[in-house]
């Protein structure tokens, strides 16, 4: 009883502080270089040439399945649209710093909305064959001054972990091992990858990649905002799967057991509002919560991270070795709480031990509009949004080292490497 008493006392005090904070300045700017980087304007610092590809690589794919516009992988579509009208675009490839190949490689969904990236390697390979034979710019560096948006679960490894369950549950683990064994497409090894997947020391994340947030619908989230002075009456909030019953019913592989541990330890804890149900008030509930759990699933990231930041709910990040979006601009350590996967059973103690003044500062930082904009892909684009953060990341890589350009006749990439299926025509 004493544990629950102090827990509820902590919450009550936190709510009073939160309400008081509403009547004072509610935002705080990130101090130092992080804040400067977050507010950088990339215009004038780089020029991007957008290859004009046949519509079969992009527009026709989207026409076939408009659901891709609202999918969490939609950044590849909106980045293309943004660049077409961006002031950083140049129509003269000779003056370009970067070259962009607009391919909608993840816009291939099952009837239930799950991605099917198995054709993606052939599509990417086909597009690179086209640009390398039609323009001279790929060949001079084998893609080292090119960037690709690859927002799939595991980026340019293009492997979907969730499979139809076989009789042996360990096949799921073997599928993950196959993804690791496959790695990033060989012909993309020199390009800069702009991807949602980020995990340290993982073959699906190249050094120099730009990690971005997944797409979350900005207009829909904006329409569900509640009054700023609404008390945060929920201590910990989470909605989502704890077990993948079709692929890993025992929860040992899915989320490396972290989600199962959340459920087993806290399903009856009154401080935790957790469930598999996804209510119509999901966005509103996040705005009433102090902490929002952001555990890994099959991949380390999910849209919950975006939702938590946008709605001012302190993200509790449970994903060992995760590389977070725009980590050189967003001070994740200051706005979030990191919990090791092995420490999930101690979540209640960890969160109730955080001093109220620390919570209030995290809330003020999260209330900064620049923090929220950096996580979103709005239409039309806004200064400081995720589009501009990507450009900032590309601008900070300039100027290119002279060593990226190859000598006449020099070749580095092996065009025949990779699984046999990837080498078939698309």
XYZ file of C-alpha atoms in Angstrom, residues 23-360:
338
model
C -0.053 29.870 -16.594
C 3.652 30.663 -17.047
C 5.784 30.588 -20.223
C 5.335 27.034 -21.390
C 8.241 26.608 -23.755
C 11.993 26.478 -23.463
C 14.485 26.782 -26.274
C 17.208 24.202 -26.588
C 20.411 25.876 -25.483
C 23.720 25.700 -27.305
C 24.551 24.095 -30.627
C 21.595 21.700 -30.646
C 19.127 24.584 -30.715
C 21.080 26.341 -33.445
C 21.143 23.200 -35.579
C 17.424 22.603 -35.047
C 16.673 26.090 -36.380
C 19.147 26.024 -39.280
C 17.875 27.138 -42.690
C 19.287 24.886 -45.421
C 18.321 27.216 -48.282
C 21.447 28.594 -49.889
C 23.654 25.897 -48.387
C 23.078 23.149 -50.956
C 21.575 22.407 -54.358
C 19.752 19.196 -55.223
C 19.145 17.756 -58.664
C 16.041 15.570 -58.932
C 16.248 12.881 -61.594
C 13.187 12.715 -63.840
C 12.347 9.036 -63.874
C 9.561 7.256 -65.761
C 6.356 7.296 -63.740
C 6.504 3.529 -63.213
C 9.042 4.199 -60.436
C 6.797 6.570 -58.498
C 3.525 8.129 -59.664
C 2.023 4.999 -61.229
C 2.854 2.991 -58.111
C 1.008 5.535 -55.985
C -1.966 5.593 -58.364
C -2.230 1.844 -57.908
C -2.426 2.155 -54.107
C -3.221 5.622 -52.639
C -2.971 4.130 -49.127
C 0.752 4.782 -49.395
C 0.034 8.483 -48.825
C -0.995 7.847 -45.222
C 1.297 4.930 -44.411
C 4.128 5.396 -41.920
C 6.547 4.884 -44.845
C 5.093 7.843 -46.793
C 8.180 10.048 -46.291
C 9.545 8.776 -49.618
C 6.505 10.234 -51.404
C 6.335 13.557 -49.593
C 10.091 14.154 -49.843
C 9.784 13.822 -53.625
C 6.905 16.300 -53.750
C 8.733 18.714 -51.457
C 11.921 18.711 -53.520
C 10.100 19.369 -56.786
C 9.119 22.832 -55.552
C 11.907 23.464 -53.048
C 14.246 26.445 -53.497
C 17.190 24.055 -53.060
C 16.265 22.279 -56.302
C 18.419 23.003 -59.316
C 17.582 22.128 -62.902
C 21.259 22.236 -63.784
C 22.922 18.987 -62.674
C 26.380 20.507 -63.184
C 25.882 22.778 -60.172
C 24.233 20.167 -57.930
C 25.734 19.129 -54.604
C 23.394 16.155 -54.280
C 21.392 13.963 -56.641
C 18.028 12.487 -55.660
C 16.391 9.448 -57.266
C 12.607 9.459 -56.595
C 11.622 5.818 -56.109
C 8.569 4.701 -54.105
C 10.169 1.413 -53.132
C 7.984 0.738 -50.093
C 4.639 1.500 -51.747
C 3.626 -2.128 -52.126
C 1.065 -3.100 -49.496
C -0.977 -6.172 -48.653
C -4.788 -5.878 -48.393
C -4.325 -5.335 -44.638
C -1.762 -2.576 -45.156
C 1.450 -4.468 -44.422
C 4.423 -3.668 -46.649
C 5.821 -6.113 -49.171
C 9.309 -4.858 -50.043
C 10.402 -7.992 -51.861
C 10.343 -6.214 -55.245
C 12.130 -3.154 -53.869
C 15.724 -4.295 -54.553
C 14.919 -4.945 -58.208
C 13.180 -1.578 -58.514
C 16.106 0.284 -56.968
C 18.579 -1.603 -59.112
C 16.558 -0.849 -62.253
C 16.426 2.870 -61.429
C 20.174 3.048 -60.818
C 20.857 1.236 -64.088
C 18.705 3.856 -65.799
C 20.364 6.922 -64.269
C 23.862 5.493 -64.705
C 23.241 4.920 -68.410
C 21.376 8.183 -69.051
C 23.413 10.687 -66.984
C 27.150 10.775 -66.141
C 26.776 11.738 -62.488
C 26.280 8.341 -60.856
C 29.299 6.828 -62.574
C 31.752 9.525 -61.500
C 31.348 8.562 -57.812
C 29.215 5.385 -57.947
C 26.522 7.187 -56.010
C 28.625 8.833 -53.290
C 26.935 12.204 -53.969
C 23.468 10.653 -54.304
C 20.857 10.121 -51.613
C 17.887 7.768 -51.396
C 14.899 7.854 -49.068
C 14.359 4.326 -47.725
C 11.760 4.494 -44.939
C 11.145 0.761 -44.631
C 11.390 -1.140 -41.320
C 15.014 -2.054 -41.965
C 15.932 0.633 -44.479
C 17.835 -0.500 -47.559
C 18.017 -4.082 -46.299
C 14.440 -4.227 -47.637
C 13.412 -7.120 -45.479
C 10.071 -7.492 -43.744
C 10.374 -9.524 -40.578
C 6.759 -10.457 -40.048
C 6.132 -13.675 -41.931
C 3.324 -16.185 -42.048
C 3.952 -18.298 -39.015
C 5.282 -21.777 -39.613
C 5.095 -24.676 -37.196
C 8.314 -23.638 -35.535
C 8.342 -20.228 -33.887
C 12.109 -19.996 -34.111
C 11.730 -19.403 -37.848
C 11.007 -15.777 -36.964
C 14.459 -15.453 -35.500
C 15.939 -17.095 -38.581
C 14.149 -14.520 -40.750
C 15.819 -11.729 -38.789
C 19.157 -13.418 -39.234
C 18.516 -13.575 -42.983
C 17.843 -9.842 -43.012
C 21.132 -9.214 -41.235
C 22.950 -11.607 -43.539
C 21.541 -9.863 -46.595
C 22.468 -6.355 -45.506
C 22.110 -3.164 -47.498
C 21.879 -3.495 -51.273
C 25.460 -3.621 -52.575
C 24.826 -0.919 -55.168
C 23.710 1.504 -52.431
C 26.795 1.093 -50.284
C 28.309 4.438 -51.340
C 25.084 6.465 -51.360
C 23.692 8.407 -48.411
C 20.591 6.689 -47.075
C 17.792 8.698 -45.510
C 15.961 6.127 -43.424
C 13.726 5.565 -40.430
C 15.689 2.548 -39.273
C 18.402 3.393 -36.807
C 20.264 0.919 -34.616
C 23.906 1.175 -33.655
C 26.289 -1.498 -34.877
C 23.703 -2.926 -37.277
C 24.402 -3.925 -40.873
C 21.234 -2.152 -42.020
C 22.572 1.247 -40.923
C 25.504 2.667 -42.842
C 27.794 5.212 -41.243
C 26.710 8.606 -42.506
C 23.050 7.690 -42.960
C 20.468 10.281 -41.930
C 17.903 8.867 -39.512
C 14.441 10.408 -39.871
C 11.085 10.044 -38.114
C 8.389 7.855 -39.640
C 5.492 9.616 -41.295
C 2.561 10.574 -39.080
C -0.373 12.546 -40.547
C 0.153 16.209 -39.524
C -3.325 17.465 -40.385
C -5.006 14.645 -38.501
C -2.875 15.253 -35.430
C -3.450 19.006 -35.561
C -7.205 18.476 -35.733
C -7.131 16.421 -32.529
C -5.397 18.973 -30.322
C -7.082 19.591 -26.959
C -6.854 22.769 -24.804
C -3.328 23.397 -23.552
C -4.471 23.784 -19.956
C -5.919 20.245 -19.838
C -4.340 18.441 -16.846
C -2.176 15.422 -17.582
C -4.118 12.939 -15.482
C -2.554 9.748 -16.896
C 0.859 8.767 -15.547
C 1.981 6.175 -18.129
C 0.187 5.538 -21.420
C 0.561 2.900 -24.124
C -1.641 1.381 -26.787
C -0.366 -1.385 -29.028
C 0.703 -5.004 -29.253
C 2.427 -6.763 -26.375
C 2.597 -10.078 -28.227
C 2.574 -10.784 -31.946
C 0.198 -13.718 -31.657
C 0.528 -14.739 -35.294
C 4.306 -14.805 -35.460
C 5.531 -14.980 -31.862
C 2.704 -15.803 -29.438
C 5.019 -16.323 -26.478
C 6.599 -12.893 -26.866
C 10.200 -14.047 -26.728
C 11.311 -12.658 -30.106
C 8.853 -9.835 -30.712
C 10.319 -6.633 -29.240
C 12.986 -8.903 -27.742
C 10.454 -9.593 -24.992
C 10.290 -5.959 -23.829
C 6.614 -5.431 -24.652
C 5.649 -8.726 -23.061
C 7.528 -7.623 -19.940
C 5.561 -4.353 -19.844
C 2.287 -6.247 -19.895
C 3.253 -8.956 -17.441
C 4.629 -6.509 -14.885
C 2.195 -3.605 -15.141
C -1.141 -4.772 -16.531
C -2.692 -4.387 -13.076
C -0.696 -1.364 -11.964
C -2.976 1.690 -11.565
C -0.170 4.013 -12.611
C -0.120 2.388 -16.066
C -2.878 2.935 -18.629
C -1.865 0.216 -21.087
C -3.916 -1.894 -23.462
C -3.994 -3.509 -26.890
C -7.169 -1.583 -27.712
C -6.741 1.507 -29.880
C -9.511 3.925 -28.816
C -10.864 6.761 -30.915
C -9.500 9.089 -28.227
C -5.918 7.829 -28.704
C -4.475 11.230 -29.640
C -6.417 12.992 -26.903
C -5.277 10.440 -24.325
C -1.635 11.023 -25.210
C -2.161 14.717 -24.485
C -3.485 13.795 -21.044
C -0.477 11.606 -20.220
C 2.835 12.482 -18.590
C 4.816 9.546 -20.004
C 4.204 7.646 -23.249
C 5.929 4.315 -23.744
C 7.847 3.993 -27.023
C 9.112 0.397 -27.014
C 10.678 -1.370 -29.941
C 8.604 -3.819 -31.965
C 10.101 -5.899 -34.767
C 12.141 -2.773 -35.553
C 13.444 -0.324 -32.936
C 11.291 2.594 -34.102
C 7.572 3.343 -34.429
C 5.290 6.380 -35.048
C 4.665 6.581 -31.277
C 7.863 8.564 -30.963
C 6.494 11.229 -33.314
C 3.108 11.238 -31.601
C 4.651 11.583 -28.138
C 6.766 14.594 -29.140
C 3.941 16.327 -31.006
C 1.538 15.861 -28.098
C 4.026 16.849 -25.402
C 4.037 13.431 -23.748
C 7.503 12.531 -22.459
C 8.683 9.598 -24.598
C 9.943 6.609 -22.645
C 12.292 4.995 -25.137
C 12.747 1.245 -24.668
C 15.015 0.125 -27.493
C 18.644 -0.655 -26.774
C 21.107 0.874 -29.253
C 18.446 2.878 -31.088
C 19.653 5.750 -33.278
C 16.999 8.454 -32.993
C 15.825 10.898 -35.675
C 17.931 14.022 -36.199
C 19.981 13.235 -33.100
C 22.378 16.117 -33.817
C 19.488 18.597 -33.601
C 17.014 17.071 -31.136
C 18.382 16.551 -27.601
C 16.656 13.261 -26.901
C 18.347 12.808 -23.528
C 16.783 16.078 -22.362
C 13.243 15.525 -23.637
C 12.888 11.765 -23.147
C 13.578 8.953 -20.724
C 15.712 5.988 -21.777
C 15.041 2.620 -20.162
C 17.149 -0.429 -20.966
C 15.163 -3.418 -22.184
C 16.378 -5.493 -19.238
C 15.107 -2.811 -16.824
C 11.490 -2.894 -17.997
C 10.340 -4.681 -14.790
C 11.568 -1.603 -12.873
C 9.671 0.920 -15.013
C 7.403 2.060 -12.178
C 10.329 2.743 -9.863
C 12.326 4.491 -12.590
C 9.509 6.835 -13.602
C 8.236 7.672 -10.124
C 11.807 8.519 -9.089
C 12.137 11.350 -11.621
C 11.932 14.705 -9.778
C 8.964 16.916 -10.725
C 11.258 19.757 -11.799
C 12.937 17.433 -14.308
C 9.543 16.421 -15.674
C 8.494 20.059 -15.980
